């Protein structure tokens, strides 16, 4: 809990100093909503969005809407809070909506939904950056939190669906070229490292996602 308090205090002080009012509202709301949740390893769930937000500001991101999106991105799905109930502006609500994957009924629907989900990230600069940081954070924790098959699936998904979108985004959001480069480079590195350990699982999922992008 001490790390949570330190991260929260640091981030709150930073946001106050930067006059990031939407992110301050998001910070308090996210902490309240996630307060009784823990991850599979027992760590308080709020560590995930707090860590993502700290990473964003460490990269030099000063965009209030992006940081607020990061803090709130899991609240609708994990806390059953409708997006429209979030205490932030419409841009952030739209970004969080882009981050929330719609339900699917079959495995085929699941893959098609994922492809559409990643493609539509280009419609929201806030969701795009949030997803890239979210995926980097999750892959960093993957060996401790996910099964080998889930890791292979995430590696294939990242390499085939997310990384090309991040590359394309640099010409869409020119002002985000630097953070997009950092995130793409970091994701490429962690994918390359994990593929060595989870090659069999990655190769199982790779053709599935490759076929999906050609449909």
Short mmCIF file of C-alpha atoms in Angstrom, two decimals:
data_model
loop_
_atom_site.label_atom_id
_atom_site.label_comp_id
_atom_site.label_asym_id
_atom_site.label_seq_id
_atom_site.Cartn_x
_atom_site.Cartn_y
_atom_site.Cartn_z
CA UNK A 1 0.00 0.00 0.00
CA UNK A 2 2.95 2.32 0.63
CA UNK A 3 3.87 2.28 -3.07
CA UNK A 4 0.29 3.14 -3.97
CA UNK A 5 0.35 6.11 -1.61
CA UNK A 6 3.69 7.33 -2.97
CA UNK A 7 2.57 7.03 -6.57
CA UNK A 8 -0.74 8.72 -5.83
CA UNK A 9 0.92 11.58 -3.91
CA UNK A 10 3.55 12.12 -6.59
CA UNK A 11 1.03 12.10 -9.41
CA UNK A 12 -1.46 14.33 -7.60
CA UNK A 13 1.27 16.89 -6.86
CA UNK A 14 2.42 16.82 -10.46
CA UNK A 15 -1.10 17.25 -11.83
CA UNK A 16 -1.81 20.15 -9.49
CA UNK A 17 1.40 21.88 -10.54
CA UNK A 18 0.58 21.33 -14.22
CA UNK A 19 -3.02 22.50 -13.71
CA UNK A 20 -4.33 19.26 -15.25
CA UNK A 21 -7.84 19.50 -13.83
CA UNK A 22 -9.42 16.63 -15.79
CA UNK A 23 -6.66 14.26 -14.71
CA UNK A 24 -7.09 15.31 -11.07
CA UNK A 25 -10.78 14.39 -11.25
CA UNK A 26 -9.88 11.14 -12.99
CA UNK A 27 -7.22 10.32 -10.37
CA UNK A 28 -9.61 10.63 -7.44
CA UNK A 29 -12.40 8.77 -9.23
CA UNK A 30 -10.17 5.89 -10.36
CA UNK A 31 -8.73 5.43 -6.88
CA UNK A 32 -12.22 5.30 -5.38
CA UNK A 33 -13.55 2.84 -7.97
CA UNK A 34 -10.56 0.47 -7.86
CA UNK A 35 -10.04 0.67 -4.07
CA UNK A 36 -11.12 -2.90 -3.26
CA UNK A 37 -9.67 -4.56 -6.36
CA UNK A 38 -6.45 -6.52 -6.61
CA UNK A 39 -4.63 -8.14 -9.53
CA UNK A 40 -3.96 -11.88 -9.71
CA UNK A 41 -0.63 -11.38 -7.94
CA UNK A 42 -2.37 -9.64 -5.02
CA UNK A 43 -1.13 -6.14 -5.88
CA UNK A 44 -3.79 -3.40 -5.60
CA UNK A 45 -5.29 -2.87 -9.06
CA UNK A 46 -4.86 0.91 -8.87
CA UNK A 47 -1.10 0.35 -9.25
CA UNK A 48 -1.74 -0.40 -12.94
CA UNK A 49 -3.32 2.93 -14.00
CA UNK A 50 -1.11 4.88 -11.59
CA UNK A 51 2.01 3.27 -13.05
CA UNK A 52 0.81 3.98 -16.57
CA UNK A 53 0.13 7.63 -15.76
CA UNK A 54 3.54 8.05 -14.10
CA UNK A 55 5.15 6.52 -17.18
CA UNK A 56 3.27 8.94 -19.42
CA UNK A 57 4.39 12.04 -17.56
CA UNK A 58 7.94 10.67 -17.36
CA UNK A 59 7.91 10.54 -21.17
CA UNK A 60 7.02 14.22 -21.20
CA UNK A 61 3.32 13.92 -22.01
CA UNK A 62 1.50 16.99 -20.71
CA UNK A 63 -1.85 16.30 -22.35
CA UNK A 64 -4.61 16.45 -19.73
CA UNK A 65 -7.01 14.34 -21.79
CA UNK A 66 -4.45 11.59 -22.40
CA UNK A 67 -3.45 11.24 -18.74
CA UNK A 68 -7.10 11.27 -17.62
CA UNK A 69 -7.90 8.56 -20.17
CA UNK A 70 -5.05 6.45 -18.80
CA UNK A 71 -6.33 6.77 -15.24
CA UNK A 72 -9.89 5.83 -16.18
CA UNK A 73 -9.36 3.31 -18.97
CA UNK A 74 -10.33 0.20 -16.94
CA UNK A 75 -13.08 1.73 -14.80
CA UNK A 76 -16.08 0.95 -17.07
CA UNK A 77 -15.05 -2.65 -17.76
CA UNK A 78 -13.72 -3.60 -14.33
CA UNK A 79 -15.92 -1.48 -12.06
CA UNK A 80 -19.19 -1.60 -14.02
CA UNK A 81 -19.35 2.18 -14.32
CA UNK A 82 -21.00 3.41 -17.55
CA UNK A 83 -18.70 5.62 -19.61
CA UNK A 84 -21.23 8.45 -19.51
CA UNK A 85 -20.99 8.47 -15.70
CA UNK A 86 -17.27 9.31 -15.71
CA UNK A 87 -16.66 12.79 -14.19
CA UNK A 88 -14.67 14.11 -17.16
CA UNK A 89 -15.17 15.83 -20.51
CA UNK A 90 -16.54 14.27 -23.68
CA UNK A 91 -13.15 13.79 -25.35
CA UNK A 92 -11.97 11.61 -22.47
CA UNK A 93 -15.24 9.67 -22.34
CA UNK A 94 -14.92 8.97 -26.05
CA UNK A 95 -11.33 7.77 -25.57
CA UNK A 96 -12.31 5.46 -22.70
CA UNK A 97 -15.11 4.11 -24.89
CA UNK A 98 -12.50 3.30 -27.54
CA UNK A 99 -10.46 1.48 -24.90
CA UNK A 100 -13.43 -0.69 -23.88
CA UNK A 101 -13.78 -3.81 -26.03
CA UNK A 102 -17.33 -4.83 -26.89
CA UNK A 103 -18.48 -8.31 -25.93
CA UNK A 104 -18.26 -11.17 -28.43
CA UNK A 105 -20.05 -14.49 -28.82
CA UNK A 106 -17.64 -16.77 -30.72
CA UNK A 107 -13.89 -17.13 -31.28
CA UNK A 108 -14.30 -15.79 -34.82
CA UNK A 109 -16.17 -12.75 -33.50
CA UNK A 110 -13.42 -12.31 -30.92
CA UNK A 111 -10.64 -12.02 -33.49
CA UNK A 112 -12.68 -9.80 -35.81
CA UNK A 113 -13.64 -7.57 -32.87
CA UNK A 114 -10.01 -7.26 -31.81
CA UNK A 115 -8.95 -6.25 -35.34
CA UNK A 116 -11.66 -3.61 -35.51
CA UNK A 117 -10.83 -2.44 -31.99
CA UNK A 118 -7.16 -1.80 -32.81
CA UNK A 119 -8.00 -0.16 -36.12
CA UNK A 120 -10.41 2.26 -34.48
CA UNK A 121 -7.74 3.42 -32.03
CA UNK A 122 -6.59 5.73 -34.80
CA UNK A 123 -9.78 7.72 -34.27
CA UNK A 124 -8.69 8.78 -30.78
CA UNK A 125 -5.21 10.10 -29.98
CA UNK A 126 -5.94 9.63 -26.28
CA UNK A 127 -6.98 5.98 -26.65
CA UNK A 128 -4.05 5.26 -28.97
CA UNK A 129 -1.41 6.40 -26.48
CA UNK A 130 -3.29 4.80 -23.61
CA UNK A 131 -3.43 1.42 -25.36
CA UNK A 132 0.28 1.49 -26.20
CA UNK A 133 1.24 2.20 -22.59
CA UNK A 134 -1.31 -0.32 -21.33
CA UNK A 135 0.12 -3.05 -23.56
CA UNK A 136 3.72 -2.25 -22.56
CA UNK A 137 2.75 -2.36 -18.89
CA UNK A 138 0.90 -5.65 -19.29
CA UNK A 139 3.67 -7.32 -21.29
CA UNK A 140 6.20 -6.23 -18.66
CA UNK A 141 4.15 -8.08 -16.03
CA UNK A 142 3.10 -10.96 -18.31
CA UNK A 143 5.51 -13.67 -17.06
CA UNK A 144 4.12 -13.18 -13.54
CA UNK A 145 0.45 -12.69 -14.39
CA UNK A 146 -0.49 -14.62 -17.56
CA UNK A 147 -0.40 -18.19 -18.84
CA UNK A 148 2.11 -19.07 -21.55
CA UNK A 149 -0.70 -19.29 -24.12
CA UNK A 150 -2.05 -15.85 -23.15
CA UNK A 151 1.43 -14.38 -23.47
CA UNK A 152 1.84 -15.86 -26.95
CA UNK A 153 -1.54 -14.46 -27.94
CA UNK A 154 -0.65 -10.99 -26.65
CA UNK A 155 2.71 -11.05 -28.43
CA UNK A 156 1.13 -11.93 -31.78
CA UNK A 157 -1.62 -9.38 -31.26
CA UNK A 158 0.89 -6.66 -30.40
CA UNK A 159 3.19 -7.39 -33.32
CA UNK A 160 0.52 -7.84 -35.99
CA UNK A 161 -2.26 -5.49 -34.88
CA UNK A 162 -0.90 -2.79 -32.55
CA UNK A 163 2.61 -1.98 -33.81
CA UNK A 164 1.51 -1.23 -37.41
CA UNK A 165 -1.18 1.12 -36.06
CA UNK A 166 1.40 2.96 -33.95
CA UNK A 167 3.63 3.33 -37.00
CA UNK A 168 0.75 4.68 -39.08
CA UNK A 169 -0.26 7.05 -36.30
CA UNK A 170 2.95 9.08 -36.51
CA UNK A 171 1.68 10.71 -39.72
CA UNK A 172 -1.82 11.20 -38.29
CA UNK A 173 -0.75 12.74 -34.98
CA UNK A 174 2.47 14.53 -35.84
CA UNK A 175 2.68 16.24 -32.43
CA UNK A 176 2.82 12.80 -30.78
CA UNK A 177 5.72 11.57 -32.93
CA UNK A 178 8.20 11.41 -30.01
CA UNK A 179 6.07 9.44 -27.52
CA UNK A 180 4.85 7.18 -30.35
CA UNK A 181 8.46 6.43 -31.29
CA UNK A 182 9.38 5.66 -27.67
CA UNK A 183 6.37 3.41 -27.18
CA UNK A 184 6.83 1.59 -30.47
CA UNK A 185 10.52 1.00 -29.75
CA UNK A 186 9.85 -0.25 -26.23
CA UNK A 187 7.09 -2.57 -27.42
CA UNK A 188 9.24 -3.96 -30.23
CA UNK A 189 11.99 -4.68 -27.71
CA UNK A 190 9.81 -6.46 -25.17
CA UNK A 191 8.07 -8.47 -27.90
CA UNK A 192 11.44 -9.58 -29.26
CA UNK A 193 12.62 -10.62 -25.79
CA UNK A 194 9.47 -12.52 -24.83
CA UNK A 195 9.20 -14.28 -28.21
CA UNK A 196 12.44 -16.14 -27.42
CA UNK A 197 10.85 -17.63 -24.32
CA UNK A 198 7.33 -18.15 -25.68
CA UNK A 199 8.09 -18.97 -29.30
CA UNK A 200 5.77 -21.97 -29.55
CA UNK A 201 2.81 -20.07 -28.12
CA UNK A 202 3.54 -17.07 -30.32
CA UNK A 203 3.72 -19.24 -33.47
CA UNK A 204 0.36 -20.76 -32.60
CA UNK A 205 -1.38 -17.36 -32.61
CA UNK A 206 0.63 -15.61 -35.33
CA UNK A 207 -1.18 -17.14 -38.37
CA UNK A 208 -4.57 -16.52 -36.77
CA UNK A 209 -3.92 -12.79 -36.53
CA UNK A 210 -2.17 -12.66 -39.90
CA UNK A 211 -5.26 -14.12 -41.54
CA UNK A 212 -7.49 -11.68 -39.70
CA UNK A 213 -5.74 -8.58 -41.11
CA UNK A 214 -6.21 -9.80 -44.68
CA UNK A 215 -9.98 -10.21 -44.36
#
